[in-house]
PDB file of C-alpha atoms in Angstrom:
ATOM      1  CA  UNK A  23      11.047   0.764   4.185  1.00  0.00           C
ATOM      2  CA  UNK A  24      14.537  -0.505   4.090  1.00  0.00           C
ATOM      3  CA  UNK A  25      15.337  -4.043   5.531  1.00  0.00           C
ATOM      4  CA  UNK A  26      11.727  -5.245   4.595  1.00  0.00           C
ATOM      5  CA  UNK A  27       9.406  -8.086   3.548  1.00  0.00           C
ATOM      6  CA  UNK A  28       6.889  -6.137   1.498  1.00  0.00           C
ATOM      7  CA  UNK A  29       3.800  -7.861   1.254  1.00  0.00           C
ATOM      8  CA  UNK A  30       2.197  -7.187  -2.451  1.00  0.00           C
ATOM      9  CA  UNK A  31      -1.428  -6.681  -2.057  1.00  0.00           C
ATOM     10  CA  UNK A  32      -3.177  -7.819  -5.485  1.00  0.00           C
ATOM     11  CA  UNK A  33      -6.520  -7.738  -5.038  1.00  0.00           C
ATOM     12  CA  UNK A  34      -9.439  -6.437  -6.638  1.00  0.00           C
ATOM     13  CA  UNK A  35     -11.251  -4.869  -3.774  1.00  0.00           C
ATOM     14  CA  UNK A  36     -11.336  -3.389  -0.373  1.00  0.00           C
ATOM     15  CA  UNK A  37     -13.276  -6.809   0.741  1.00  0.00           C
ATOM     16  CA  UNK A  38     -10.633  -9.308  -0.557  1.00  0.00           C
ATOM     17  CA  UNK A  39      -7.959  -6.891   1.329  1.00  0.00           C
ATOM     18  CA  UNK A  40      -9.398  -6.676   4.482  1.00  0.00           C
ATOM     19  CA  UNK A  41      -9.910 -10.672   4.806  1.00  0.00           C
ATOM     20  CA  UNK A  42      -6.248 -10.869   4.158  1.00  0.00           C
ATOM     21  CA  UNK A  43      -4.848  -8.090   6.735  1.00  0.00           C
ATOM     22  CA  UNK A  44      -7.136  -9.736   9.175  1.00  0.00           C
ATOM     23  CA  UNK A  45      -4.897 -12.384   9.670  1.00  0.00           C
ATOM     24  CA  UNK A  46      -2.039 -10.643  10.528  1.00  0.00           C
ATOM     25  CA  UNK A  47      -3.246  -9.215  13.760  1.00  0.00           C
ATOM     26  CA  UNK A  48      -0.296  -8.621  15.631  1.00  0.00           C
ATOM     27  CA  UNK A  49       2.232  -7.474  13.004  1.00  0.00           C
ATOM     28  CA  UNK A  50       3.412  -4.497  11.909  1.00  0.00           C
ATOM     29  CA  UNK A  51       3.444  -5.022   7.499  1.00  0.00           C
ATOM     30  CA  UNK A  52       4.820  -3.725   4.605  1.00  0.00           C
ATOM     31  CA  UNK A  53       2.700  -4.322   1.768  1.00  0.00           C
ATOM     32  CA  UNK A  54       2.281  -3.072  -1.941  1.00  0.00           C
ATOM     33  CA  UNK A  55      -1.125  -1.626  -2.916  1.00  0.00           C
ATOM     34  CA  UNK A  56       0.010  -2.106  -6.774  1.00  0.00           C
ATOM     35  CA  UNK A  57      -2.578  -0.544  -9.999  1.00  0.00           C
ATOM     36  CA  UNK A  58      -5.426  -3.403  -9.879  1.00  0.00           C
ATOM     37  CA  UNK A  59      -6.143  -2.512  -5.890  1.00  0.00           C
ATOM     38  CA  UNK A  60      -5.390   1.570  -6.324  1.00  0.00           C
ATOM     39  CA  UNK A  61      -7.532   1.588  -9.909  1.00  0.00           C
ATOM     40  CA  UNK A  62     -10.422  -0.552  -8.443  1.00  0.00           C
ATOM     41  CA  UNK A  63     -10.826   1.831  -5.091  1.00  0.00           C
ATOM     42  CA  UNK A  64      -8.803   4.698  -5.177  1.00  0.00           C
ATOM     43  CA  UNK A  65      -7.131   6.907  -2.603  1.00  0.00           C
ATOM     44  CA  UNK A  66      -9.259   5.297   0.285  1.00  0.00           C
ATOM     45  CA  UNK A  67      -7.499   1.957  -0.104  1.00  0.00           C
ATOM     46  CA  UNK A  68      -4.242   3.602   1.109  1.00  0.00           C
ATOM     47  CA  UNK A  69      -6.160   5.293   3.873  1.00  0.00           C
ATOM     48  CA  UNK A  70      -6.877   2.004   5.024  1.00  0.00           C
ATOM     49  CA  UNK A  71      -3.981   0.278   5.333  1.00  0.00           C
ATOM     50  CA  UNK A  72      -2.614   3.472   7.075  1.00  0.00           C
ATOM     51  CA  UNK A  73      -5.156   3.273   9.755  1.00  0.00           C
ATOM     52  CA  UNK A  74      -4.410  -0.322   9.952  1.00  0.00           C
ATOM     53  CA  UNK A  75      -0.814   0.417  10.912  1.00  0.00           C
ATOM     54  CA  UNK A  76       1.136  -0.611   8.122  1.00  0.00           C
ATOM     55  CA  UNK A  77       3.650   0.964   5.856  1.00  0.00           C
ATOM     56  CA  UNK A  78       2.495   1.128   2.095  1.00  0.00           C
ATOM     57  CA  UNK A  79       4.318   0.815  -1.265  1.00  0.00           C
ATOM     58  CA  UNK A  80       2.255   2.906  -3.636  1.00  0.00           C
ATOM     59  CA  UNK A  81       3.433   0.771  -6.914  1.00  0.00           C
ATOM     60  CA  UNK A  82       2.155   2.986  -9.713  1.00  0.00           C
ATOM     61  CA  UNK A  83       5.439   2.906 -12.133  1.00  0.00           C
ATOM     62  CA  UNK A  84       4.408   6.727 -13.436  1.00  0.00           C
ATOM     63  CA  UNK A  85       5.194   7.744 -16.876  1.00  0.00           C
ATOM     64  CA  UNK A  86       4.758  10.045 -18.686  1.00  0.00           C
ATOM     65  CA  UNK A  87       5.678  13.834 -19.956  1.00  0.00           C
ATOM     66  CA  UNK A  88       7.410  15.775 -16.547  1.00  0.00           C
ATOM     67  CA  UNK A  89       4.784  18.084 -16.385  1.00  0.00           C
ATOM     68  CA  UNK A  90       2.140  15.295 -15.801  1.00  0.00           C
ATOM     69  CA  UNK A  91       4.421  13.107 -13.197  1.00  0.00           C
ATOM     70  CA  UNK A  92       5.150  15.994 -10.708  1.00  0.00           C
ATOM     71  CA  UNK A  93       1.329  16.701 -10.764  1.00  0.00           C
ATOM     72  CA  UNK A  94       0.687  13.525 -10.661  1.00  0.00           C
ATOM     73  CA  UNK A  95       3.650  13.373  -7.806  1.00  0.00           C
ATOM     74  CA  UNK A  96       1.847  16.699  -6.357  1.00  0.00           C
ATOM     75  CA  UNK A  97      -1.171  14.432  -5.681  1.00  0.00           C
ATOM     76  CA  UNK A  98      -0.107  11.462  -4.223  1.00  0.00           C
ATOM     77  CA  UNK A  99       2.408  12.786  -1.908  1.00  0.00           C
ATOM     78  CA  UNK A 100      -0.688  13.551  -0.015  1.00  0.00           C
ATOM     79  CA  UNK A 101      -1.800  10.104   0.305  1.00  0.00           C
ATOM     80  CA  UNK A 102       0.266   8.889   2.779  1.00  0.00           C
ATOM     81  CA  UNK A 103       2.255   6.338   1.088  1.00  0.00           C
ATOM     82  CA  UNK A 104       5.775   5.948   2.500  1.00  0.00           C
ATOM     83  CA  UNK A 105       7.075   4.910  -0.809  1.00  0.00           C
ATOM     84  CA  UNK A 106       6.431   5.658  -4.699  1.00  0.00           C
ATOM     85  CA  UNK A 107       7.732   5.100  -8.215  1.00  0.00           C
ATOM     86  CA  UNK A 108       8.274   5.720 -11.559  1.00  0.00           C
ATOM     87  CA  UNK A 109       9.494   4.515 -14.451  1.00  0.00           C
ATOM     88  CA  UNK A 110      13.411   5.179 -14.883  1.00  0.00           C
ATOM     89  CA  UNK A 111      12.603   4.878 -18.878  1.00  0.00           C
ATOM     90  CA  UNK A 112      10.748   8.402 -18.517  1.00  0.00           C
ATOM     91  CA  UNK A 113      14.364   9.843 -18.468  1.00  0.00           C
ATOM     92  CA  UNK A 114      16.101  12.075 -15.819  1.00  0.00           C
ATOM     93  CA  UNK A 115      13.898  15.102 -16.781  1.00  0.00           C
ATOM     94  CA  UNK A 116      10.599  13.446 -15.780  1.00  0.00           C
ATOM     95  CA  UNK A 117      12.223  11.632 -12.407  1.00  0.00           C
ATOM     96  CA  UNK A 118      13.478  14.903 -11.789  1.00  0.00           C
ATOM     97  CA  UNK A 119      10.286  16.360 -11.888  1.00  0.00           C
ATOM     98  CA  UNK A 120       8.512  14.022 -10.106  1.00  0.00           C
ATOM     99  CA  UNK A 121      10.664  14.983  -7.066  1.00  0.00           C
ATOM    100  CA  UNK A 122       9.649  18.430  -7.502  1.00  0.00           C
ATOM    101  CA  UNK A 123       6.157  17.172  -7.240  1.00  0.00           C
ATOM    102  CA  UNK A 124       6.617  15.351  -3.889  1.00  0.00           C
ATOM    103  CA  UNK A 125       8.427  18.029  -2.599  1.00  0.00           C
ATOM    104  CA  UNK A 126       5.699  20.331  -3.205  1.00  0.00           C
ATOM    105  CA  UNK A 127       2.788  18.065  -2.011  1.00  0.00           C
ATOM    106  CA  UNK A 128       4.654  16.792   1.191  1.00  0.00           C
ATOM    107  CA  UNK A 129       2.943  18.927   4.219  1.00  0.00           C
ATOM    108  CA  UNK A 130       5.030  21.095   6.058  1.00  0.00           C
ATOM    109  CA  UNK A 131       7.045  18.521   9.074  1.00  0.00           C
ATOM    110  CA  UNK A 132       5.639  15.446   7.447  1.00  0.00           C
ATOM    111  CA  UNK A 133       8.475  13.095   5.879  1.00  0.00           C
ATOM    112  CA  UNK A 134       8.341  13.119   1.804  1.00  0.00           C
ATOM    113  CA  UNK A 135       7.453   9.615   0.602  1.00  0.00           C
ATOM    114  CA  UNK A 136      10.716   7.680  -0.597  1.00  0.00           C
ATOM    115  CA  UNK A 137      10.918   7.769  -4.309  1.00  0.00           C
ATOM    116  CA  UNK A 138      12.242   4.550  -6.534  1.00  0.00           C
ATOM    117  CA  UNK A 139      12.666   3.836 -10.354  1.00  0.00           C
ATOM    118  CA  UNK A 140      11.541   0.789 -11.949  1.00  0.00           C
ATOM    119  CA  UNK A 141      15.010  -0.165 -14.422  1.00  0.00           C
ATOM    120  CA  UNK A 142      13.676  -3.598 -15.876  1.00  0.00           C
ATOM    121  CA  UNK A 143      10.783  -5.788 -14.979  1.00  0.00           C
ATOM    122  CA  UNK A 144      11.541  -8.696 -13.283  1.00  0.00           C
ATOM    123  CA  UNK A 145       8.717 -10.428 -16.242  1.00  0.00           C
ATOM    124  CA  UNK A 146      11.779  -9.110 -19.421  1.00  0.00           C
ATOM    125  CA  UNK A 147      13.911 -11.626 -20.400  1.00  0.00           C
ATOM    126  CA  UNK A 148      16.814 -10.655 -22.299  1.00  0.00           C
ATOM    127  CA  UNK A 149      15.591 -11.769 -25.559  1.00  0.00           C
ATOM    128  CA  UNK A 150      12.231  -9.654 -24.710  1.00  0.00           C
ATOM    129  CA  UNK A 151      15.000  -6.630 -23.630  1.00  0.00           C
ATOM    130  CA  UNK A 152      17.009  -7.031 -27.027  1.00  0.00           C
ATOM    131  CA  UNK A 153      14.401  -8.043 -29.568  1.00  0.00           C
ATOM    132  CA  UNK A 154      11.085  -6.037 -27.919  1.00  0.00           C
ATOM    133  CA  UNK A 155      12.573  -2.937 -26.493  1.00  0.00           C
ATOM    134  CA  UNK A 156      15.354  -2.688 -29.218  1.00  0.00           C
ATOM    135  CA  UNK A 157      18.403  -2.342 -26.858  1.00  0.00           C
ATOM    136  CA  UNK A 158      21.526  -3.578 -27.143  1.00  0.00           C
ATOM    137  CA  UNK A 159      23.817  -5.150 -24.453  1.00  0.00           C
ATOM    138  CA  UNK A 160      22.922  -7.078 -21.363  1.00  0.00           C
ATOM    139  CA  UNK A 161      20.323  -6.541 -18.978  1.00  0.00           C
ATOM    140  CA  UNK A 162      22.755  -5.809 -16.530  1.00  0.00           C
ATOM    141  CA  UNK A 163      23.857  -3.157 -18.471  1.00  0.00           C
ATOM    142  CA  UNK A 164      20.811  -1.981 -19.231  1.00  0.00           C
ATOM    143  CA  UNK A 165      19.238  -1.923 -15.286  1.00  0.00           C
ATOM    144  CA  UNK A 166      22.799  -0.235 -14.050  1.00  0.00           C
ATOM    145  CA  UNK A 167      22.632   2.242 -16.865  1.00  0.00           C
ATOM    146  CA  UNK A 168      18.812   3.149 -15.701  1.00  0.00           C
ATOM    147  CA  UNK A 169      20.192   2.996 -11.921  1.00  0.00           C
ATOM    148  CA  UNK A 170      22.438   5.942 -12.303  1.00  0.00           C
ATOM    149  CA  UNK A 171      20.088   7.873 -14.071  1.00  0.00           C
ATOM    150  CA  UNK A 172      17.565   7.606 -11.315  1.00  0.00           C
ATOM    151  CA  UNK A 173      20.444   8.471  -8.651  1.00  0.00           C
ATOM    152  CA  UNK A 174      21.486  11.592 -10.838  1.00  0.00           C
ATOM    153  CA  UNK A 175      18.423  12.469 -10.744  1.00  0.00           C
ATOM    154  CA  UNK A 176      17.938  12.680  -7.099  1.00  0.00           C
ATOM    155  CA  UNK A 177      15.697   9.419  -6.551  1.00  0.00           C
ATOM    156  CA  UNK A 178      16.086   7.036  -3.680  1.00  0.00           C
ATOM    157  CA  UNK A 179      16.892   3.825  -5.490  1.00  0.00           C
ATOM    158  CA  UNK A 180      15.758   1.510  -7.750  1.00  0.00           C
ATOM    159  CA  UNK A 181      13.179  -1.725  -8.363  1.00  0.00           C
ATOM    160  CA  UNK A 182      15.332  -4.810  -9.735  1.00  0.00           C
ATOM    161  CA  UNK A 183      16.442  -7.813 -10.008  1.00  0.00           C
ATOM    162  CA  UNK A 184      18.152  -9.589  -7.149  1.00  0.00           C
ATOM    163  CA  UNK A 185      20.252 -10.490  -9.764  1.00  0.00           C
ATOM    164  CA  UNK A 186      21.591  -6.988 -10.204  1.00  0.00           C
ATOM    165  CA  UNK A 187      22.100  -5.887  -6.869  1.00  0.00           C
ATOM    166  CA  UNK A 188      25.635  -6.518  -5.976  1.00  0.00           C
ATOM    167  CA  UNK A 189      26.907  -4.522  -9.388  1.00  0.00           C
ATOM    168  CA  UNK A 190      24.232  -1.668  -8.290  1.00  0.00           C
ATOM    169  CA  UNK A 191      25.749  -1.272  -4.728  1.00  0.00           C
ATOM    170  CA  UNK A 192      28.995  -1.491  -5.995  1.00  0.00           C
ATOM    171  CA  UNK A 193      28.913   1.252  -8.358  1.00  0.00           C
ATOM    172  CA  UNK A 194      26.580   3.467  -7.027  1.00  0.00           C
ATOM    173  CA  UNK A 195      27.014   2.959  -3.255  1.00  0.00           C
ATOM    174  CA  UNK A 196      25.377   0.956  -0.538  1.00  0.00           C
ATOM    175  CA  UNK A 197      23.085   3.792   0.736  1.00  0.00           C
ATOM    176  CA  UNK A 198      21.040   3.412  -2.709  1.00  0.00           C
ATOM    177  CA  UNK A 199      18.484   1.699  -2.466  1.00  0.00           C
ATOM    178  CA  UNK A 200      17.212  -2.000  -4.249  1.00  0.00           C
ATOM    179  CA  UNK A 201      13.627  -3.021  -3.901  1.00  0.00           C
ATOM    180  CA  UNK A 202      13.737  -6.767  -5.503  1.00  0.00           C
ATOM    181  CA  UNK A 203      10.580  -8.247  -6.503  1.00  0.00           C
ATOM    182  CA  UNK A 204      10.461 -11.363  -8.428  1.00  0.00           C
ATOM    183  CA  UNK A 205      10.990 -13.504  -4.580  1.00  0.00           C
ATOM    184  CA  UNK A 206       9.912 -17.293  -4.494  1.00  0.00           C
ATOM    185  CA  UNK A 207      10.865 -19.749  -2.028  1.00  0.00           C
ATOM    186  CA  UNK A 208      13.051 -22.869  -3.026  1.00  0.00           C
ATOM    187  CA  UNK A 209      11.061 -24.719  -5.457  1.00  0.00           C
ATOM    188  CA  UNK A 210       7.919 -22.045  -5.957  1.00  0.00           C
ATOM    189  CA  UNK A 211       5.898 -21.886  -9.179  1.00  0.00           C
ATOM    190  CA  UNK A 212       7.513 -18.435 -10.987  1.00  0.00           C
ATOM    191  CA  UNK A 213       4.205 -17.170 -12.586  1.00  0.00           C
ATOM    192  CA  UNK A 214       5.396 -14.665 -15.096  1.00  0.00           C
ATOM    193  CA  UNK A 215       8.308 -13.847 -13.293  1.00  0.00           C
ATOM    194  CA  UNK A 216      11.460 -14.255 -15.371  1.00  0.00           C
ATOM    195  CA  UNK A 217      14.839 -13.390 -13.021  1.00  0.00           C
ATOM    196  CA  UNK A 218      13.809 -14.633  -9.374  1.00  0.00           C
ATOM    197  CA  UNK A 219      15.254 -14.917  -6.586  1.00  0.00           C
ATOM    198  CA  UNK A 220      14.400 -16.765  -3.148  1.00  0.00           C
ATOM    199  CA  UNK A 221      14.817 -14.494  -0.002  1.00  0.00           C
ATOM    200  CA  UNK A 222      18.368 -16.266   1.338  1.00  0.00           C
ATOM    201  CA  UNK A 223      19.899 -15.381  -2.134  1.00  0.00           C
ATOM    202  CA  UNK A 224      18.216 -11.657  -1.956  1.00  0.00           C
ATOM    203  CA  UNK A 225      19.668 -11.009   1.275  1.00  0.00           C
ATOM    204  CA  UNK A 226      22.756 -12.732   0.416  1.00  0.00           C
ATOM    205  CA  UNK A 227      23.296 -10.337  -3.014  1.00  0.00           C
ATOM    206  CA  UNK A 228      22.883  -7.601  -0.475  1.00  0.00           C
ATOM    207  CA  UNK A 229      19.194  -6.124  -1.579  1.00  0.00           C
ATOM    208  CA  UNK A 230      17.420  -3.662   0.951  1.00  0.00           C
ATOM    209  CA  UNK A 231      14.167  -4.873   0.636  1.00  0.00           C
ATOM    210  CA  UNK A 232      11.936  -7.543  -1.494  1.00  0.00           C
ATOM    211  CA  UNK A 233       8.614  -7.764  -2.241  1.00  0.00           C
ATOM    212  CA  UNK A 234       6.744 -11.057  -2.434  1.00  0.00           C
ATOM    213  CA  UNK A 235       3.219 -11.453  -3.626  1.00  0.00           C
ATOM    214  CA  UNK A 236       1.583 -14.831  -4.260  1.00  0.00           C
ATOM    215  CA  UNK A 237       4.019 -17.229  -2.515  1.00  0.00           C
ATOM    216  CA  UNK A 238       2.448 -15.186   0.632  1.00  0.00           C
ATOM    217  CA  UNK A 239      -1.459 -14.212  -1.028  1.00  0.00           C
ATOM    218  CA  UNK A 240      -2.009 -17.166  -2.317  1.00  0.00           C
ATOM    219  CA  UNK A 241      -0.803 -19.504   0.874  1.00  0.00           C
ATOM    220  CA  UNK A 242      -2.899 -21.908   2.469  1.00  0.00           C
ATOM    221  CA  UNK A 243      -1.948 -20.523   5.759  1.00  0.00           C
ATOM    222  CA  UNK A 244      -0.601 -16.897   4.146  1.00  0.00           C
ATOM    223  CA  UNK A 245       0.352 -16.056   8.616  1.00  0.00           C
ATOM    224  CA  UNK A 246       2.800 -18.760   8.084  1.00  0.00           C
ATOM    225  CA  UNK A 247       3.918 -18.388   4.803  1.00  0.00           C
ATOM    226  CA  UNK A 248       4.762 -14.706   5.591  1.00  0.00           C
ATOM    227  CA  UNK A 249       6.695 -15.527   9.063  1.00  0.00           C
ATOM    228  CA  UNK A 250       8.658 -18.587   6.957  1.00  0.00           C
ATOM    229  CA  UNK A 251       9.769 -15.655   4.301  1.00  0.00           C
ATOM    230  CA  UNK A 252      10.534 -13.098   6.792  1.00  0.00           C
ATOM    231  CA  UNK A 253      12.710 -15.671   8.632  1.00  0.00           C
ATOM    232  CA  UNK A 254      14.588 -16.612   5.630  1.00  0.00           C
ATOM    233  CA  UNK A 255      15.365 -13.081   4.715  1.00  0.00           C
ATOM    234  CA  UNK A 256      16.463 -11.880   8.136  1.00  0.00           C
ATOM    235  CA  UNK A 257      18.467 -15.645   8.455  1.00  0.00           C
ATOM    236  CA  UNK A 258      16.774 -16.604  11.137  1.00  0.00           C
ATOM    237  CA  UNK A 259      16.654 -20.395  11.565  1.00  0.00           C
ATOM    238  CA  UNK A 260      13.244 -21.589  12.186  1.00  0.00           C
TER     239      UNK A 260
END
C-alpha cells in the first residue's frame, strides 16, 4: 500500500459503507476499515471491500500480552487485509510476536499482510505525551524511539505524524515505511486531530502513504474531494 491515498472508512454499518463505495465506480481504493466498522460487522466487512476490488487497512492498533497478539495476528492474517497494526507501546516482545502470528496464519503462496506500529496518535499533544503518558522529552523523540523498536522487531513501518517523517527516514532508512494520518486540506476543520498535515506537505516530508477520513467521508461531493486529495499528493496540477 505504499504511495497511497487511504480512504478511512468510519462508519457504523455495512449500509452506510456501501452508499459510499458506490460512488467510486471506476477506481481502484485504499481505504481503512478502522474498530467502529470491524466491531459493528465483523470479518464480513473486509470480505466486502475485497470483492469490491480495493486494498484494505485493517486499523485495529492490537495490544496486549504476546501470546494474545500473535493469536490474535493468527486470525486475521486470514482475512485478507493487505495491511495491519499494533501498538509499538506493547514493546518489541509483543510486535515480535505478532509477526509470528501472521506468519503462521498467511496461507501457503499468499502474500503476508504488511505489518505497521502505531508510535503516537496524531490526537497527543505534547503536553498530553508529557503530563498523561508520563514521558519525558519530545514527541519526536518519543515516535523515533517507538520507530526503531518496531523495525528491530521485524515490522514494516510505522503510523505517524507527517511531522516526523523526514527524521524517521533518515535514521532508519527510506525503505521503512510511514503511514501519516492526521491529512486536511489547506484550511480544513482538524476535528481532534492535533499534528496535521495537508497532502503537499506529506508528500513533501517524504511519507509513503496518508490516510484521510472526513475531509473525503464527509464531502459534499466525497468523488471529488477524493480526486482533489489524490492530485495534491501525487503533485498533479488540477
Amino acid at each position: 500500500m505504499k504511495q497511497s491515498l487511504i480512504i478511512a472508512l468510519d462508519f457504523p454499518d455495512l449500509i452506510q459503507t456501501e452508499r459510499f463505495l458506490s460512488q467510486f465506480p471506476s477506481e481502484k481504493l485504499a481505504v481503512k476499515v478502522g474498530m467502529e466498522l470491524f466491531y459493528q460487522n465483523g470479518p464480513a466487512i473486509i470480505s466486502y471491500v475485497k470483492e469490491q476490488g480495493h486494498d484494505v487497512f485493517l486499523d485495529l492498533k492490537l495490544h496486549d500480552i504476546p501470546n494474545t497478539v500473535k493469536m490474535a495476528m493468527t486470525g486475521l492474517a486470514t482475512l485478507g487485509a493487505d495491511m495491519v497494526n499494533v501498538h509499538a507501546a506493547g514493546g518489541q516482545k509483543m510486535m515480535e510476536a505478532a509477526m509470528e502470528g501472521l506468519d503462521k496464519g498467511t496461507s501457503a503462496g499468499k502474500k503476508r499482510p504488511l505489518c505497521i506500529g502505531v508510535t503516537q496518535l496524531t490526537s497527543t499533544s505534547q503536553e498530553q505525551m508529557n503530563v498523561e503518558q508520563n514521558i519525558a522529552g519530545s514527541l519526536e523523540d518519543s515516535v523515533l524511539h517507538y520507530a526503531k523498536l518496531t523495525q528491530q522487531a521485524g515490522l514494516d513501518g510505522v503510523v505517524c505524524s507527517t511531522h516526523e517523517v523526514k527524521n524517521i527516514h533518515e535514521r532508519i532508512g527510506l525503505e521503512f515505511l510511514t503511514v501519516t494520518p492526521g491529512i486536511r486540506s489547506a484550511g480544513g476543520q482538524t476535528h481532534d486531530q492535533k499534528r496535521i498535515a495537508t497532502p503537499e506537505q506529506a508528500r513533501d516530508f517524504g511519507a509513503d502513504a496518508i490516510v484521510v477520513g472526513r475531509a473525503i467521508t464527509g464531502a459534499k461531493d466525497p468523488l471529488k474531494a477524493y480526486l482533489d486529495m489524490k492530485a495534491a499528493w501525487e503533485g498533479i496540477s488540477c
